[in-house]
């Protein structure tokens, strides 16, 4: 009887431990502006999408993911000081910081995309031999297009002028951040211009933690995100927040 009691007590403790880990709480820091990302006036949509994705992952994984707003300058300091177990940011750690931070898979890409006239068949920069591509001066897009020496680069200081130049045939294509391009194409230039490529670099939003601290948060975030995509939840949320 004594052995049975000891076994039952041990089993109860084991179950209690499993339940505790399953309902663990993490606090995640978010900058609602997602600075320095260029979001084309859709920061509120991206924030709403982000919160919904967090809640969906939390439900799938059986954990509590609380979120707390913080300015971009406070995200990493809050992470280092332990105020946050993770942060969501577009600020990808530099090479020398890879030993300090762990990074999840990208849950929303924000990089530049190729935009062409609506009836164009061009879908990649490799096809723009001796053609004109418009970009914003000193933008990420400028440095991407610069890698193709056979492309003629035309620079602009304003995305509205960039889109207008393309619509009037002053360039064969332009490269502009995803959400800026989406905003123009879905409104002023609907059926006049179109997005012809996926994002051209890895810029985007990710979960970031300190190396060897809360590594399980990165794992459950990646696993939950993949499950959200498999179940169609992710695509539904993109549509809900008009980001697809």
CSV table of C-alpha atoms in Angstrom, one decimal:
chain,number,residue,atom,x,y,z
A,1,UNK,CA,0.0,0.0,0.0
A,2,UNK,CA,2.9,2.4,0.9
A,3,UNK,CA,4.5,1.7,-2.5
A,4,UNK,CA,1.2,2.4,-4.3
A,5,UNK,CA,0.7,5.7,-2.4
A,6,UNK,CA,4.3,6.7,-3.3
A,7,UNK,CA,3.7,5.9,-7.0
A,8,UNK,CA,0.4,7.8,-7.1
A,9,UNK,CA,2.0,10.8,-5.4
A,10,UNK,CA,4.9,10.7,-7.9
A,11,UNK,CA,2.5,10.4,-10.8
A,12,UNK,CA,0.4,13.4,-9.6
A,13,UNK,CA,3.6,15.5,-9.4
A,14,UNK,CA,4.5,14.4,-12.9
A,15,UNK,CA,1.1,15.4,-14.2
A,16,UNK,CA,1.2,18.7,-12.4
A,17,UNK,CA,4.6,19.4,-14.0
A,18,UNK,CA,3.3,18.6,-17.4
A,19,UNK,CA,0.3,20.9,-16.9
A,20,UNK,CA,2.5,23.7,-15.7
A,21,UNK,CA,4.8,23.6,-18.7
A,22,UNK,CA,1.8,23.4,-21.1
A,23,UNK,CA,0.3,26.6,-19.6
A,24,UNK,CA,3.5,28.6,-19.4
A,25,UNK,CA,3.3,32.3,-19.9
A,26,UNK,CA,5.6,34.4,-22.1
A,27,UNK,CA,5.6,38.2,-22.4
A,28,UNK,CA,6.3,39.4,-25.9
A,29,UNK,CA,7.3,43.0,-26.7
A,30,UNK,CA,5.9,44.6,-29.8
A,31,UNK,CA,6.5,48.1,-31.3
A,32,UNK,CA,3.1,49.0,-33.0
A,33,UNK,CA,4.9,51.1,-35.6
A,34,UNK,CA,7.3,48.2,-36.4
A,35,UNK,CA,10.0,50.8,-37.1
A,36,UNK,CA,12.2,51.0,-39.2
A,37,UNK,CA,10.0,48.8,-41.6
A,38,UNK,CA,8.2,50.7,-44.4
A,39,UNK,CA,4.6,49.6,-44.1
A,40,UNK,CA,2.8,52.0,-46.5
A,41,UNK,CA,0.4,53.3,-43.9
A,42,UNK,CA,-0.6,49.8,-42.9
A,43,UNK,CA,1.1,49.6,-39.5
A,44,UNK,CA,-2.3,49.2,-37.7
A,45,UNK,CA,-3.2,46.3,-40.0
A,46,UNK,CA,0.2,44.6,-39.4
A,47,UNK,CA,-0.2,45.1,-35.7
A,48,UNK,CA,-3.7,43.5,-35.7
A,49,UNK,CA,-2.5,40.6,-37.8
A,50,UNK,CA,0.5,40.1,-35.4
A,51,UNK,CA,-1.7,40.0,-32.3
A,52,UNK,CA,-4.1,37.5,-34.0
A,53,UNK,CA,-1.1,35.3,-35.1
A,54,UNK,CA,0.2,35.3,-31.5
A,55,UNK,CA,-3.2,34.3,-30.2
A,56,UNK,CA,-3.6,31.6,-32.8
A,57,UNK,CA,-0.2,30.1,-31.9
A,58,UNK,CA,-0.9,30.3,-28.2
A,59,UNK,CA,-4.1,28.4,-28.7
A,60,UNK,CA,-2.4,25.7,-30.8
A,61,UNK,CA,0.5,25.3,-28.5
A,62,UNK,CA,-1.4,25.5,-25.2
A,63,UNK,CA,0.6,28.4,-23.8
A,64,UNK,CA,-0.1,32.0,-22.7
A,65,UNK,CA,1.5,34.6,-25.0
A,66,UNK,CA,1.0,38.0,-23.5
A,67,UNK,CA,2.0,41.0,-25.6
A,68,UNK,CA,3.2,44.4,-24.3
A,69,UNK,CA,3.7,47.5,-26.5
A,70,UNK,CA,7.1,49.2,-26.4
A,71,UNK,CA,9.0,51.7,-28.6
A,72,UNK,CA,11.5,50.3,-31.1
A,73,UNK,CA,14.4,51.7,-29.0
A,74,UNK,CA,13.1,49.8,-25.9
A,75,UNK,CA,12.5,46.4,-27.4
A,76,UNK,CA,16.0,45.0,-27.2
A,77,UNK,CA,16.8,46.6,-23.9
A,78,UNK,CA,13.6,45.1,-22.5
A,79,UNK,CA,14.6,41.8,-23.9
A,80,UNK,CA,18.1,42.0,-22.4
A,81,UNK,CA,16.8,43.1,-19.0
A,82,UNK,CA,14.2,40.3,-18.9
A,83,UNK,CA,11.1,42.4,-19.2
A,84,UNK,CA,10.3,40.4,-22.3
A,85,UNK,CA,10.9,36.7,-23.0
A,86,UNK,CA,10.7,37.5,-26.7
A,87,UNK,CA,10.2,40.5,-29.1
A,88,UNK,CA,8.7,40.8,-32.5
A,89,UNK,CA,10.7,43.0,-34.8
A,90,UNK,CA,12.0,43.6,-38.3
A,91,UNK,CA,15.4,44.5,-36.8
A,92,UNK,CA,17.5,41.4,-37.8
A,93,UNK,CA,20.5,41.0,-35.5
A,94,UNK,CA,23.8,41.8,-37.1
A,95,UNK,CA,26.4,39.1,-37.8
A,96,UNK,CA,28.3,39.9,-34.7
A,97,UNK,CA,25.2,39.5,-32.6
A,98,UNK,CA,24.2,36.0,-33.7
A,99,UNK,CA,25.8,34.6,-30.6
A,100,UNK,CA,23.5,36.9,-28.5
A,101,UNK,CA,20.1,36.5,-30.2
A,102,UNK,CA,18.0,33.6,-31.5
A,103,UNK,CA,15.7,34.3,-34.3
A,104,UNK,CA,12.5,32.5,-35.5
A,105,UNK,CA,11.2,32.0,-39.0
A,106,UNK,CA,9.8,35.1,-40.7
A,107,UNK,CA,6.0,35.3,-40.0
A,108,UNK,CA,5.4,38.3,-42.3
A,109,UNK,CA,7.7,39.5,-45.1
A,110,UNK,CA,8.1,43.2,-45.7
A,111,UNK,CA,10.9,43.4,-48.3
A,112,UNK,CA,10.8,45.1,-51.7
A,113,UNK,CA,8.9,43.5,-54.7
A,114,UNK,CA,8.9,44.0,-58.4
A,115,UNK,CA,6.0,46.0,-59.8
A,116,UNK,CA,5.3,46.1,-63.6
A,117,UNK,CA,2.5,47.2,-65.9
A,118,UNK,CA,-0.7,45.1,-65.6
A,119,UNK,CA,-0.2,43.5,-69.1
A,120,UNK,CA,3.6,42.8,-68.6
A,121,UNK,CA,5.0,39.2,-68.6
A,122,UNK,CA,8.1,40.2,-66.7
A,123,UNK,CA,8.4,38.5,-63.3
A,124,UNK,CA,12.1,38.8,-62.3
A,125,UNK,CA,15.0,41.2,-62.5
A,126,UNK,CA,16.9,38.8,-64.6
A,127,UNK,CA,14.5,39.6,-67.4
A,128,UNK,CA,15.3,43.3,-67.4
A,129,UNK,CA,18.4,43.3,-69.7
A,130,UNK,CA,18.9,46.9,-70.9
A,131,UNK,CA,15.5,47.9,-69.4
A,132,UNK,CA,14.8,50.7,-67.0
A,133,UNK,CA,13.9,50.0,-63.3
A,134,UNK,CA,12.8,52.7,-61.0
A,135,UNK,CA,13.8,52.7,-57.3
A,136,UNK,CA,13.8,55.1,-54.3
A,137,UNK,CA,17.2,56.6,-53.8
A,138,UNK,CA,19.3,54.9,-51.0
A,139,UNK,CA,16.5,52.3,-50.3
A,140,UNK,CA,17.0,48.6,-49.9
A,141,UNK,CA,15.6,48.3,-53.4
A,142,UNK,CA,18.3,50.5,-54.9
A,143,UNK,CA,21.0,48.2,-53.5
A,144,UNK,CA,19.2,45.1,-54.8
A,145,UNK,CA,18.8,46.4,-58.3
A,146,UNK,CA,22.4,47.6,-58.3
A,147,UNK,CA,23.6,44.0,-58.3
A,148,UNK,CA,22.3,43.7,-61.9
A,149,UNK,CA,24.8,45.7,-64.1
A,150,UNK,CA,22.7,45.3,-67.2
A,151,UNK,CA,19.7,47.2,-65.7
A,152,UNK,CA,19.4,51.0,-66.2
A,153,UNK,CA,18.5,52.4,-62.8
A,154,UNK,CA,16.2,55.4,-62.5
A,155,UNK,CA,16.0,57.0,-59.0
A,156,UNK,CA,13.1,58.8,-57.3
A,157,UNK,CA,12.7,60.5,-53.9
A,158,UNK,CA,9.0,59.8,-53.6
A,159,UNK,CA,7.0,56.5,-54.0
A,160,UNK,CA,4.1,58.3,-55.6
A,161,UNK,CA,6.4,59.6,-58.4
A,162,UNK,CA,7.9,56.2,-58.7
A,163,UNK,CA,4.5,54.6,-59.4
A,164,UNK,CA,3.3,57.4,-61.6
A,165,UNK,CA,6.5,57.1,-63.8
A,166,UNK,CA,5.8,53.4,-64.3
A,167,UNK,CA,2.2,54.0,-65.2
A,168,UNK,CA,3.3,56.5,-67.9
A,169,UNK,CA,5.9,54.2,-69.3
A,170,UNK,CA,9.0,56.1,-68.1
A,171,UNK,CA,10.3,52.8,-66.7
A,172,UNK,CA,9.8,49.1,-67.5
A,173,UNK,CA,9.4,48.2,-63.8
A,174,UNK,CA,10.0,49.4,-60.3
A,175,UNK,CA,11.1,47.9,-57.0
A,176,UNK,CA,9.3,49.1,-53.9
A,177,UNK,CA,8.6,47.7,-50.4
A,178,UNK,CA,5.8,45.2,-50.4
A,179,UNK,CA,3.1,47.1,-48.4
A,180,UNK,CA,3.8,50.4,-50.2
A,181,UNK,CA,3.4,48.6,-53.5
A,182,UNK,CA,0.3,46.8,-52.3
A,183,UNK,CA,-1.3,50.0,-51.2
A,184,UNK,CA,-0.8,51.7,-54.6
A,185,UNK,CA,-1.7,48.7,-56.7
A,186,UNK,CA,-4.9,47.9,-54.8
A,187,UNK,CA,-6.1,51.4,-55.0
A,188,UNK,CA,-4.9,54.1,-57.5
A,189,UNK,CA,-3.4,51.7,-59.9
A,190,UNK,CA,-5.8,48.8,-59.8
A,191,UNK,CA,-5.6,46.9,-63.1
A,192,UNK,CA,-3.0,49.4,-64.3
A,193,UNK,CA,0.0,48.0,-62.4
A,194,UNK,CA,0.6,44.7,-60.6
A,195,UNK,CA,3.1,43.0,-58.2
A,196,UNK,CA,5.1,40.5,-60.2
A,197,UNK,CA,7.4,38.9,-57.7
A,198,UNK,CA,7.6,37.8,-54.1
A,199,UNK,CA,9.8,39.9,-51.7
A,200,UNK,CA,13.3,40.1,-53.1
A,201,UNK,CA,15.1,39.8,-49.7
A,202,UNK,CA,14.6,38.2,-46.3
A,203,UNK,CA,13.4,41.4,-44.6
A,204,UNK,CA,10.4,40.8,-42.4
A,205,UNK,CA,9.0,40.3,-38.9
A,206,UNK,CA,10.4,37.6,-36.6
A,207,UNK,CA,10.4,36.5,-33.0
A,208,UNK,CA,13.7,37.2,-31.3
A,209,UNK,CA,15.0,35.9,-28.0
A,210,UNK,CA,18.3,35.8,-26.1
A,211,UNK,CA,20.5,32.8,-26.9
A,212,UNK,CA,20.1,30.0,-24.3
A,213,UNK,CA,17.1,31.8,-22.8
A,214,UNK,CA,13.5,30.9,-23.7
A,215,UNK,CA,14.7,28.8,-26.7
A,216,UNK,CA,11.5,26.9,-26.3
A,217,UNK,CA,9.6,30.1,-27.2
A,218,UNK,CA,11.3,30.1,-30.7
A,219,UNK,CA,10.5,26.4,-31.2
A,220,UNK,CA,6.9,26.7,-30.2
A,221,UNK,CA,6.5,29.9,-32.3
A,222,UNK,CA,7.9,28.2,-35.4
A,223,UNK,CA,5.9,25.1,-34.8
A,224,UNK,CA,2.6,27.0,-34.1
A,225,UNK,CA,3.2,29.2,-37.2
A,226,UNK,CA,3.6,26.2,-39.4
A,227,UNK,CA,0.5,24.7,-38.0
A,228,UNK,CA,-1.4,28.0,-38.6
A,229,UNK,CA,-0.4,27.8,-42.2
A,230,UNK,CA,-1.4,24.2,-42.6
A,231,UNK,CA,-4.9,24.8,-41.1
A,232,UNK,CA,-5.5,27.9,-43.3
A,233,UNK,CA,-5.6,30.2,-40.2
A,234,UNK,CA,-2.7,32.2,-41.5
A,235,UNK,CA,-4.2,32.9,-44.9
A,236,UNK,CA,-7.5,33.8,-43.3
A,237,UNK,CA,-5.8,36.3,-41.0
A,238,UNK,CA,-4.0,37.9,-44.0
A,239,UNK,CA,-7.4,38.3,-45.7
A,240,UNK,CA,-9.0,39.7,-42.5
A,241,UNK,CA,-6.3,42.4,-42.2
A,242,UNK,CA,-6.1,43.0,-46.0
A,243,UNK,CA,-2.5,42.0,-46.2
A,244,UNK,CA,-2.7,39.1,-48.7
